[in-house]
Amino acid sequence: MAANCVRFAASLLGKGVNGASPTNPVTLQLYRQICGTSALRRKNLAAAGPEKFTPEFIQKQIEEFEIGKRHLANMMGEDPENFNQEDIDRSIAYLFPSGLFEKKARPLMKHPDEIFPKQRAVQWGPDGRPFHFLFYTGKQSYYSLMHELYGKVLNIEKHQDRLREKGLFSTETKQISLGTSRWLTKEELEELLVETISTHDYDRFIQLMEHMLSMAYSSLEEEFILRHRQQLEAQTMHQVVPPLQKDDKGVDFSTAEGKRKTSKSSVVVRDCGSGSITINGEDYLHYFPVLQDREQLMFPLQFTGLLGRFDLECTVSGGGRSSQAGALRLAISRALLSFVSEGEGEAMRQAGLLTLDPRVRERKKPGQEGARRKFTWKKR
Amino acid sequence: MAARALTKGLLGLRHVRGATVKFSNTGHHFATSSSIKSSEPQTNAVTEKILNLPLEKPDLFRVSELFSLKDLFDARVHLGHKKGCRHRLMEPYLYDSSLDYDIIDLDKTVEHLQLALNTTAETAYRGGIILFVSRRRQFCHLVETTAKDCGEYAHTRYWQGGLLTNAHIQYSPGVRLPDLIIFLSTLNNVFQQHVAIRDAAKMKIPTIGVVDSNCNPSLITYPVPGNDDTPVAMELYCHLFKMTINRAKDKRRQMELLHGLSKPSVSSS
């Protein structure tokens, strides 16, 4: 709307005009310009809070998404019925190729439920009565959870009292097997309840849960407790061992790849050899005149004590001499995994032979001479 | 369900007609369509008659039968705090003090309690929203269970500043505020008067409050002098309020069935 902030005030001069008859008063209308600023009428957008979407709007978006999905499938020449999210992502990446670094800035097409934040629908019926009995507290899900939890604690205490009366109370009861699990984090709890909680509230919740766990007969509410615990995933990363192959002469060999900085290498390690190493068709002594690089090549073989046993055929490209040597070392270590036992493999991992070196060249920044070096500071 | 929705759309202090609402929140699927435009004038008159019924008879809900003075005495409602804690405005409600412990006059309590229960019954009969408030940690669970059992609302947690006065921002715009607030204990955790009493007075919401000898009864519409510290007394109050509200709601449903406004439980609600 155009911010037309000029208003006109009309003043009527009714009385005081002589000669005007009561039946026909002379009204003189004068217009006075009042300038009001648009700043007064500008809405405070920050105070409005996050944008709210009506359920009808979300429904419309879902319909549009479904139709769009079918169009996309037709465009790509695939079956519209069995077009799942991976196919959508693939098609969008094909139709709208983007070189942007930030993955979130690239074009995407996802189901509206994943894009629009989950919001609560209207909390009351047509007569205005809210659905939830704790609605007027403001944090209904959290307080109803606490109410339920406390009810369960009281339940367990009542059960324990009943057993004590009969004299059947004993502390050696079946304890809940927690295994490797932890309590849900505050973020996960917020997600579960679809509303924000403060740290204080979360601490209270954990306190009460711990109290319930400490009671002897807490196994009564096992299901409820486990619902609020998260299993810890095993942290170990499996080492992918390259498969041991046999060539037509019956000799074992295995292939592996490695990289370091901008170098990429591929190595074929053959058994029953004499310790000869060929890189890009050349002998390693010619390819790496520097001792340091040759030492890098030898290190995995020397560590496992299999120096003279294998023949290595290597190819390497990119980078400089040091990074090529590092790439080859990684490739050799990976290939050796298939010839060596698990314990030895673990020893190699701990020695750092199997770790990909993540160090890459840091970019130069504007206003500086290099990545870290600043221009010479002049006092004046 | 549809029948109940229909009656809910008719009664209540705000008349919402022809509302078709769909919710996508899990667990709260509610759709209603009131298409009663043809018989509107008749239903209006019938509703008026139903609503005016309690005003004609003095004790339609027979609230006085729910309790006797002896029940109050057995539940130790007459026990007050020590003389040092006494509030000046509570002096008219006190009977005597023995060994410095104040004793509340149970005759007055009976009258006030009857008035209070009558008001709750009438509000529940008209489909008003009743909010139970108590800031005593001991009885928080009890009060919330009472509210859940009668189908009304409870707030026994930390009272955020603008819940009543700033409702359109604290909740969503278009929220309906409670029509009656029942305080089962008027003090908060630091022994000061609960903020909700003042806020309810500001928003012109009638209040019922159990006032002990250390409380200020001035801003409460229907004060009920009585003990708010003993578990027995609190259970008695919760029981009484629950019984009145359930009775009033049953009576309302009965009246509507009688006058044929809703079909007798074809769709179970």
XYZ file of C-alpha atoms in Angstrom:
649
model
C 0.000 0.000 0.000
C 1.320 3.418 -0.791
C 2.490 5.169 2.322
C 0.362 8.177 1.830
C 0.834 9.787 5.140
C -0.923 12.997 4.502
C -4.273 13.357 6.095
C -6.658 16.219 5.774
C -8.593 17.677 8.625
C -11.816 19.324 7.786
C -13.014 22.014 10.107
C -16.506 23.216 9.905
C -17.220 26.789 10.742
C -20.824 26.540 11.754
C -21.405 29.104 14.405
C -20.143 32.616 14.308
C -21.167 33.169 10.706
C -23.531 36.096 10.638
C -26.565 36.152 8.453
C -26.919 32.394 8.372
C -30.439 31.179 9.084
C -30.869 28.255 11.502
C -32.527 26.150 8.814
C -29.665 26.559 6.397
C -26.387 26.879 8.253
C -23.446 27.875 6.143
C -20.730 25.314 6.486
C -17.316 26.378 5.416
C -14.961 23.493 5.053
C -11.298 24.220 5.317
C -8.775 21.522 4.746
C -5.620 21.445 6.846
C -2.756 19.130 5.982
C -1.699 16.799 8.805
C 1.485 14.917 8.057
C 1.792 11.674 10.002
C 4.858 9.543 9.574
C 4.653 6.054 8.154
C 6.981 5.058 10.971
C 4.080 5.305 13.370
C 2.048 2.875 11.381
C 4.855 0.518 10.436
C 4.378 -2.942 11.954
C 7.017 -4.287 14.290
C 7.928 -7.322 12.224
C 10.323 -8.714 14.817
C 7.601 -8.882 17.458
C 5.333 -10.955 15.245
C 7.453 -14.061 15.842
C 8.140 -16.857 13.337
C 5.853 -17.047 10.339
C 2.742 -19.123 10.952
C 1.338 -21.385 8.266
C -2.294 -22.440 8.258
C -3.105 -26.124 7.822
C -4.941 -25.276 4.567
C -1.814 -23.669 3.167
C 0.285 -26.710 4.055
C -2.331 -28.982 2.495
C -2.212 -26.964 -0.725
C 1.580 -27.185 -0.749
C 1.397 -30.954 -0.345
C -0.986 -31.246 -3.292
C 1.257 -29.070 -5.445
C 4.242 -31.193 -4.464
C 2.492 -34.412 -5.466
C 1.481 -32.976 -8.850
C 4.972 -31.575 -9.373
C 6.474 -34.967 -8.569
C 4.398 -36.595 -11.295
C 5.359 -33.912 -13.819
C 9.013 -34.419 -12.953
C 8.703 -38.164 -13.386
C 7.093 -37.660 -16.801
C 9.827 -35.231 -17.783
C 12.523 -37.719 -16.848
C 10.651 -40.483 -18.617
C 10.188 -42.553 -15.473
C 7.245 -44.189 -13.755
C 5.214 -41.550 -11.824
C 3.865 -44.126 -9.383
C 7.214 -45.341 -8.025
C 9.077 -42.051 -8.027
C 10.750 -41.726 -4.632
C 12.791 -38.956 -3.002
C 16.169 -40.212 -4.280
C 14.882 -40.085 -7.860
C 13.585 -36.565 -7.251
C 16.966 -35.439 -5.922
C 18.747 -37.014 -8.873
C 16.390 -35.407 -11.395
C 16.656 -31.971 -9.819
C 20.458 -32.216 -9.758
C 20.344 -33.129 -13.449
C 17.881 -30.438 -14.544
C 19.273 -27.644 -12.393
C 23.015 -28.203 -12.094
C 24.454 -25.870 -9.489
C 28.059 -25.209 -8.612
C 27.286 -23.580 -5.270
C 29.344 -24.807 -2.352
C 26.619 -24.527 0.266
C 24.470 -27.609 -0.169
C 21.503 -25.870 1.423
C 21.628 -23.113 -1.216
C 21.190 -25.560 -4.088
C 17.727 -26.103 -5.641
C 15.757 -28.736 -3.779
C 12.356 -30.333 -3.985
C 11.202 -32.016 -0.822
C 7.914 -32.900 0.824
C 6.397 -29.818 2.563
C 6.464 -31.587 5.933
C 10.254 -31.544 5.753
C 10.487 -27.914 4.682
C 7.896 -26.087 6.775
C 8.534 -26.255 10.505
C 6.078 -28.357 12.458
C 3.490 -26.100 14.010
C 0.644 -26.714 16.306
C -2.837 -26.617 14.948
C -5.449 -24.522 16.758
C -5.752 -25.757 20.315
C -9.473 -25.342 20.862
C -12.786 -26.446 19.451
C -15.501 -24.318 17.817
C -16.901 -23.264 21.182
C -13.515 -21.990 22.323
C -12.865 -24.704 24.909
C -9.242 -25.890 24.662
C -8.650 -29.600 24.096
C -5.868 -30.148 26.602
C -6.630 -29.777 30.308
C -3.315 -28.027 30.925
C -3.694 -25.585 28.053
C -3.746 -22.512 30.297
C -0.282 -23.244 31.691
C 1.275 -22.299 28.342
C 3.521 -25.371 28.176
C 0.918 -28.090 27.972
C 2.984 -30.981 26.574
C 5.834 -30.527 29.019
C 3.599 -30.175 32.069
C 1.416 -33.092 31.032
C 4.586 -35.186 30.688
C 5.645 -34.153 34.195
C 2.136 -34.891 35.495
C 2.197 -38.361 33.927
C 5.703 -39.004 35.241
C 4.770 -37.983 38.768
C 1.672 -40.152 38.590
C 3.871 -43.116 37.701
C 6.233 -42.353 40.601
C 3.252 -42.295 42.981
C 2.051 -45.571 41.478
C 5.380 -47.265 42.140
C 5.462 -45.914 45.694
C 1.950 -47.218 46.333
C 2.939 -50.643 44.991
C 6.022 -50.676 47.213
C 3.925 -49.728 50.262
C 1.471 -52.519 49.541
C 4.323 -55.017 49.306
C 5.841 -53.698 52.527
C 2.521 -54.249 54.278
C 2.500 -57.863 53.226
C 6.189 -58.175 54.060
C 7.138 -59.077 50.479
C 9.263 -56.005 49.798
C 12.768 -56.854 48.628
C 15.476 -54.748 47.003
C 16.768 -57.556 44.765
C 14.200 -57.089 42.072
C 14.583 -57.234 38.324
C 16.297 -53.981 37.393
C 15.671 -52.344 34.039
C 18.441 -53.152 31.575
C 19.507 -49.770 30.292
C 22.414 -51.069 28.249
C 24.309 -48.411 26.387
C 21.682 -45.705 26.415
C 21.496 -42.134 27.543
C 18.679 -39.775 28.397
C 17.226 -37.777 25.511
C 18.919 -34.414 25.046
C 17.001 -31.187 25.468
C 16.709 -30.793 21.669
C 15.348 -34.319 21.273
C 12.831 -33.746 24.061
C 11.733 -30.496 22.426
C 11.241 -32.386 19.186
C 9.213 -35.044 20.997
C 6.969 -32.494 22.703
C 6.749 -30.057 19.742
C 7.352 -27.113 22.050
C 10.334 -25.299 23.524
C 11.523 -25.996 27.083
C 14.001 -24.118 29.232
C 17.133 -25.758 30.660
C 15.599 -25.542 34.140
C 12.548 -27.523 33.004
C 14.766 -30.103 31.322
C 16.893 -30.495 34.460
C 13.765 -31.051 36.540
C 12.585 -33.695 34.099
C 15.902 -35.556 34.245
C 15.950 -35.293 38.054
C 12.515 -36.878 38.326
C 13.424 -39.642 35.860
C 16.600 -40.439 37.809
C 14.558 -40.522 41.022
C 12.170 -42.976 39.422
C 15.058 -45.146 38.226
C 16.557 -45.241 41.711
C 13.390 -46.810 43.172
C 13.500 -50.568 43.640
C 10.353 -51.418 41.686
C 10.963 -49.064 38.769
C 10.672 -52.013 36.387
C 6.887 -51.460 36.542
C 7.265 -48.432 34.286
C 10.035 -49.835 32.116
C 8.360 -49.003 28.828
C 7.842 -45.375 29.797
C 11.464 -44.973 30.864
C 12.900 -46.582 27.751
C 10.798 -44.282 25.603
C 12.852 -41.391 26.912
C 16.239 -42.990 26.442
C 18.334 -42.983 23.313
C 20.556 -45.887 22.343
C 24.197 -44.959 21.737
C 25.444 -46.120 18.392
C 28.680 -48.043 18.272
C 31.465 -45.570 17.643
C 33.884 -47.883 15.875
C 34.262 -47.357 12.157
C 34.682 -50.535 10.223
C 37.882 -50.810 8.292
C 37.032 -51.861 4.745
C 39.504 -54.599 3.874
C 40.141 -54.920 0.097
C 39.338 -58.448 -1.111
C 42.173 -60.895 -1.791
C 42.158 -61.898 -5.452
C 43.993 -64.637 -7.328
C 45.422 -64.041 -10.788
C 45.728 -66.745 -13.512
C 49.120 -67.944 -12.172
C 47.536 -68.633 -8.751
C 49.354 -65.776 -7.066
C 47.419 -63.713 -4.476
C 47.143 -60.011 -5.048
C 45.028 -57.094 -3.836
C 44.384 -53.551 -5.072
C 43.874 -50.405 -3.037
C 43.708 -46.655 -3.563
C 45.024 -43.798 -1.535
C 45.249 -40.036 -1.687
C 47.069 -37.171 -0.004
C 46.643 -33.445 -0.732
C 45.953 -33.482 -4.499
C 47.641 -36.778 -5.330
C 45.737 -39.959 -6.131
C 47.353 -43.359 -6.281
C 46.444 -46.960 -6.963
C 48.579 -49.928 -5.894
C 48.523 -53.652 -6.754
C 50.336 -55.723 -4.133
C 51.350 -59.194 -5.406
C 52.458 -62.039 -3.180
C 55.482 -64.286 -3.793
C 57.565 -61.385 -4.998
C 61.033 -60.149 -4.458
C 60.367 -56.680 -3.143
C 60.468 -54.873 -6.499
C 58.456 -51.630 -6.745
C 57.327 -50.069 -10.044
C 55.733 -46.603 -10.093
C 54.072 -45.383 -13.303
C 56.258 -47.902 -15.196
C 59.503 -46.585 -13.682
C 61.654 -48.074 -10.955
C 61.096 -46.445 -7.574
C 64.760 -45.468 -7.314
C 64.426 -43.354 -10.468
C 60.964 -41.982 -9.583
C 61.836 -41.001 -6.024
C 65.511 -39.907 -5.921
C 65.010 -38.564 -2.362
C 65.479 -41.039 0.493
C 62.551 -39.578 2.496
C 60.007 -40.517 -0.156
C 61.368 -44.066 -0.465
C 61.203 -44.426 3.315
C 57.532 -43.453 3.174
C 56.940 -46.264 0.685
C 58.778 -48.794 2.874
C 57.158 -47.834 6.160
C 54.029 -50.064 5.995
C 56.069 -53.074 4.824
C 58.703 -52.506 7.475
C 56.052 -52.078 10.184
C 54.418 -55.412 9.366
C 57.797 -57.048 8.765
C 56.919 -58.123 5.199
C 59.667 -56.226 3.414
C 60.916 -58.658 0.806
C 57.725 -60.597 0.229
C 55.644 -58.446 -2.075
C 55.863 -56.940 -5.556
C 54.257 -53.504 -5.873
C 52.835 -52.048 -9.079
C 51.843 -48.452 -8.416
C 50.292 -45.611 -10.401
C 50.205 -42.097 -9.031
C 49.136 -38.693 -10.409
C 48.816 -35.127 -9.186
C 50.512 -33.247 -6.378
C 54.209 -32.987 -5.604
C 56.778 -35.602 -4.607
C 55.929 -35.670 -0.908
C 52.192 -35.891 -1.393
C 52.598 -38.629 -4.024
C 54.718 -40.588 -1.564
C 52.063 -40.139 1.134
C 49.283 -41.268 -1.213
C 51.266 -44.359 -2.130
C 51.934 -45.159 1.511
C 48.208 -45.075 2.301
C 47.394 -47.257 -0.690
C 50.037 -49.833 0.255
C 48.813 -49.974 3.876
C 45.235 -50.524 2.738
C 46.262 -53.246 0.323
C 48.336 -54.983 3.011
C 45.238 -55.300 5.225
C 44.052 -58.275 3.220
C 47.342 -60.134 3.753
C 47.622 -59.402 7.430
C 45.666 -60.552 10.527
C 43.076 -58.401 12.336
C 45.318 -57.694 15.278
C 48.084 -56.517 12.983
C 45.554 -54.419 11.093
C 44.492 -52.778 14.361
C 48.155 -52.103 15.141
C 48.515 -50.461 11.720
C 45.447 -48.309 12.427
C 46.885 -47.220 15.737
C 50.212 -46.412 14.086
C 48.296 -44.030 11.812
C 49.050 -45.894 8.599
C 45.402 -46.256 7.629
C 44.244 -42.708 8.407
C 43.605 -40.418 5.482
C 45.572 -37.224 6.087
C 42.922 -34.469 5.968
C 45.367 -31.572 5.620
C 44.763 -29.588 2.417
C 46.221 -26.325 1.226
C 44.538 -23.406 3.000
C 43.264 -20.719 0.684
C 44.677 -17.242 0.455
C 42.449 -14.573 1.969
C 41.913 -11.052 0.625
C 43.732 -8.353 2.607
C 46.484 -10.783 3.504
C 49.502 -11.897 1.628
C 48.902 -15.596 2.068
C 46.681 -17.887 4.098
C 48.049 -16.616 7.391
C 50.770 -14.118 6.478
C 49.595 -10.529 6.741
C 51.033 -7.611 4.834
C 53.911 -5.794 6.475
C 52.596 -3.574 9.219
C 53.715 0.002 8.858
C 53.428 2.222 11.851
C 52.787 5.297 9.724
C -19.485 -36.898 18.656
C -21.242 -34.786 16.090
C -24.217 -34.310 18.399
C -21.996 -33.224 21.235
C -20.222 -30.874 18.882
C -23.581 -29.434 17.907
C -24.574 -28.725 21.492
C -21.187 -27.304 22.263
C -21.592 -24.983 19.354
C -24.952 -23.807 20.674
C -24.278 -23.344 24.340
C -21.392 -21.415 25.721
C -21.014 -17.750 26.153
C -19.982 -17.148 22.576
C -22.265 -18.267 19.765
C -20.276 -19.668 16.875
C -22.468 -20.860 14.053
C -21.662 -22.597 10.818
C -18.097 -23.358 11.762
C -16.393 -26.089 9.768
C -12.987 -26.668 11.215
C -10.346 -29.247 10.301
C -7.190 -29.797 12.311
C -4.124 -31.613 11.158
C -2.620 -32.077 14.611
C -2.400 -35.737 15.582
C -4.817 -36.669 18.294
C -7.065 -33.643 17.934
C -9.137 -34.432 14.893
C -12.279 -32.448 15.211
C -14.671 -31.562 12.467
C -18.063 -30.093 12.964
C -20.641 -28.492 10.775
C -23.646 -26.903 12.358
C -26.314 -26.666 9.744
C -29.190 -25.729 11.996
C -30.069 -22.528 10.231
C -33.666 -23.651 9.580
C -34.612 -24.238 13.254
C -32.588 -21.385 14.761
C -35.365 -19.325 16.449
C -36.830 -22.403 18.163
C -33.488 -23.673 19.463
C -32.705 -20.199 20.721
C -35.870 -20.093 22.816
C -35.315 -23.614 24.107
C -31.709 -22.810 25.010
C -32.868 -19.684 26.821
C -35.325 -21.765 28.836
C -32.648 -24.311 29.704
C -30.193 -21.628 30.699
C -32.712 -19.823 32.901
C -33.766 -22.950 34.773
C -31.226 -22.671 37.614
C -32.180 -19.028 38.132
C -35.774 -20.009 38.872
C -35.087 -22.717 41.416
C -32.888 -21.867 44.402
C -30.811 -25.029 44.698
C -31.342 -26.912 41.471
C -28.139 -28.901 41.821
C -28.749 -29.809 45.491
C -25.310 -28.606 46.410
C -26.115 -28.398 50.131
C -26.530 -32.176 50.235
C -22.928 -32.741 49.206
C -21.424 -31.828 52.564
C -22.327 -31.122 56.176
C -20.669 -29.192 58.968
C -19.506 -32.467 60.506
C -17.707 -33.430 57.260
C -15.877 -30.117 57.338
C -14.912 -30.623 60.949
C -13.671 -34.162 60.278
C -11.567 -32.902 57.397
C -9.980 -30.342 59.763
C -11.144 -27.392 57.677
C -11.497 -25.252 60.799
C -7.771 -25.291 61.631
C -6.002 -22.026 60.901
C -2.483 -20.731 61.373
C -0.987 -19.126 64.454
C -1.937 -15.676 65.689
C 1.238 -14.131 64.267
C 0.309 -15.195 60.715
C -3.221 -13.884 60.963
C -4.389 -11.520 58.253
C -6.426 -8.570 59.516
C -9.165 -9.013 56.927
C -9.711 -12.628 57.976
C -10.768 -11.635 61.497
C -14.527 -11.646 60.708
C -14.263 -15.281 59.577
C -12.446 -16.524 62.661
C -14.382 -18.114 65.507
C -11.775 -18.138 68.233
C -8.161 -18.960 68.852
C -7.012 -21.671 71.230
C -3.374 -21.740 72.348
C -2.696 -19.068 69.715
C -3.986 -21.325 66.895
C -6.806 -19.611 64.980
C -10.063 -21.519 64.496
C -12.181 -20.681 61.468
C -15.940 -20.283 62.000
C -17.457 -23.272 60.222
C -20.979 -21.783 60.047
C -19.652 -19.014 57.858
C -17.633 -21.561 55.887
C -20.767 -23.583 55.197
C -22.611 -20.534 53.812
C -19.705 -19.388 51.694
C -18.978 -22.857 50.428
C -22.598 -23.316 49.375
C -22.490 -20.053 47.464
C -19.224 -21.043 45.836
C -20.451 -24.495 44.844
C -23.640 -22.995 43.447
C -21.604 -20.639 41.300
C -19.406 -23.459 39.997
C -22.460 -25.526 39.242
C -24.085 -22.684 37.313
C -20.926 -21.940 35.357
C -20.466 -25.606 34.498
C -24.147 -25.824 33.541
C -23.658 -23.004 31.052
C -20.555 -24.658 29.625
C -18.108 -22.177 31.025
C -14.399 -22.785 31.355
C -13.294 -23.424 34.948
C -9.631 -23.110 35.872
C -8.260 -24.676 39.060
C -5.249 -22.846 40.466
C -3.058 -23.897 43.346
C 0.602 -23.315 43.879
C 1.122 -25.896 46.607
C 3.545 -28.552 45.442
C 2.028 -31.197 47.722
C -1.362 -31.014 46.052
C -0.361 -30.177 42.489
C -0.968 -33.712 41.217
C -4.279 -33.988 43.094
C -5.597 -30.736 41.635
C -4.547 -31.659 38.104
C -6.225 -35.072 38.379
C -9.416 -33.435 39.697
C -9.461 -31.053 36.752
C -8.872 -33.869 34.280
C -11.681 -35.924 35.833
C -14.262 -33.144 35.532
C -13.172 -32.140 32.045
C -12.034 -28.692 33.190
C -8.633 -27.041 33.303
C -5.856 -26.670 35.868
C -2.794 -24.522 36.395
C -0.642 -25.612 39.313
C 2.704 -24.513 37.885
C 4.698 -21.336 37.708
C 2.376 -18.527 36.641
C 3.868 -16.612 33.736
C 3.192 -12.879 33.839
C 0.675 -12.188 31.123
C -1.342 -15.386 30.946
C -4.642 -13.615 31.527
C -3.804 -9.989 30.793
C -1.660 -10.637 27.712
C -3.524 -13.707 26.536
C -3.582 -12.930 22.811
C 0.207 -12.969 22.745
C 0.888 -15.675 25.318
C -1.460 -18.076 23.554
C -2.775 -17.534 20.031
C -5.085 -14.675 19.110
C -8.718 -15.629 19.547
C -8.214 -17.632 22.737
C -11.110 -17.906 25.169
C -10.269 -17.024 28.751
C -11.619 -18.979 31.736
C -15.076 -17.988 32.972
C -14.350 -18.957 36.577
C -11.122 -19.453 38.501
C -11.037 -21.637 41.609
C -8.095 -21.135 43.958
C -7.508 -24.133 46.156
C -4.755 -22.117 47.811
C -4.503 -18.352 47.305
C -0.834 -18.043 48.262
C 2.155 -18.876 46.096
C 5.413 -20.543 47.163
C 6.772 -17.413 48.851
C 3.603 -16.804 50.889
C 2.473 -13.859 48.816
C -0.897 -13.477 47.196
C -1.124 -15.331 43.877
C -0.822 -13.015 40.889
C -3.835 -14.623 39.265
C -6.215 -13.094 41.841
C -5.309 -9.601 40.772
C -5.252 -10.532 37.088
C -8.670 -12.165 37.286
C -10.046 -9.038 38.944
C -8.535 -6.984 36.105
C -10.069 -9.234 33.437
C -13.444 -9.350 35.257
C -13.324 -13.090 35.810
C -15.178 -14.247 38.967
C -12.987 -16.122 41.435
C -13.604 -18.626 44.187
C -10.830 -19.031 46.722
C -10.140 -21.141 49.773
C -8.721 -18.508 52.130
C -6.749 -19.590 55.145
C -6.182 -17.334 58.160
C -3.007 -15.895 56.601
C -4.619 -14.962 53.250
C -6.163 -11.759 51.945
C -9.813 -12.339 50.968
C -10.506 -8.875 49.579
C -10.129 -9.372 45.814
C -11.799 -12.783 45.695
C -15.442 -12.835 44.575
C -16.490 -15.873 46.611
C -14.013 -16.452 49.417
C -14.354 -19.718 51.324
C -12.630 -19.476 54.692
C -10.961 -22.826 55.410
C -7.769 -24.742 55.886
C -5.576 -25.142 52.785
C -2.631 -26.969 54.320
C -3.980 -30.376 55.375
C -4.216 -33.139 52.750
C -7.620 -34.279 54.085
C -9.085 -30.812 53.652
C -7.706 -30.463 50.118
C -9.071 -33.848 49.136
C -12.461 -32.815 50.488
C -12.487 -29.604 48.450
C -11.377 -31.373 45.281
C -14.045 -34.011 45.807
C -16.766 -31.387 46.353
C -15.849 -29.328 43.309
C -15.590 -32.420 41.150
C -19.015 -33.653 42.273
C -20.702 -30.281 41.637
C -19.204 -29.884 38.196
C -20.113 -33.418 37.162
C -23.626 -32.975 38.518
C -24.104 -29.704 36.688
C -22.876 -31.158 33.401
C -25.095 -34.225 33.772
C -28.064 -31.975 34.501
C -27.346 -29.959 31.402
C -27.153 -33.046 29.249
C -30.375 -34.289 30.820
C -32.157 -31.000 30.051
C -31.036 -31.045 26.484
C -32.141 -34.613 25.970
C -35.477 -33.719 27.570
C -36.068 -30.842 25.211
C -34.881 -32.885 22.263
C -31.975 -30.641 21.330
C -29.566 -33.508 20.939
C -30.143 -37.103 19.850
C -29.838 -39.509 22.821
C -26.362 -41.061 22.382
C -26.670 -42.323 18.813
C -23.065 -41.304 18.327
C -21.313 -41.951 21.633
C -19.480 -38.865 22.875
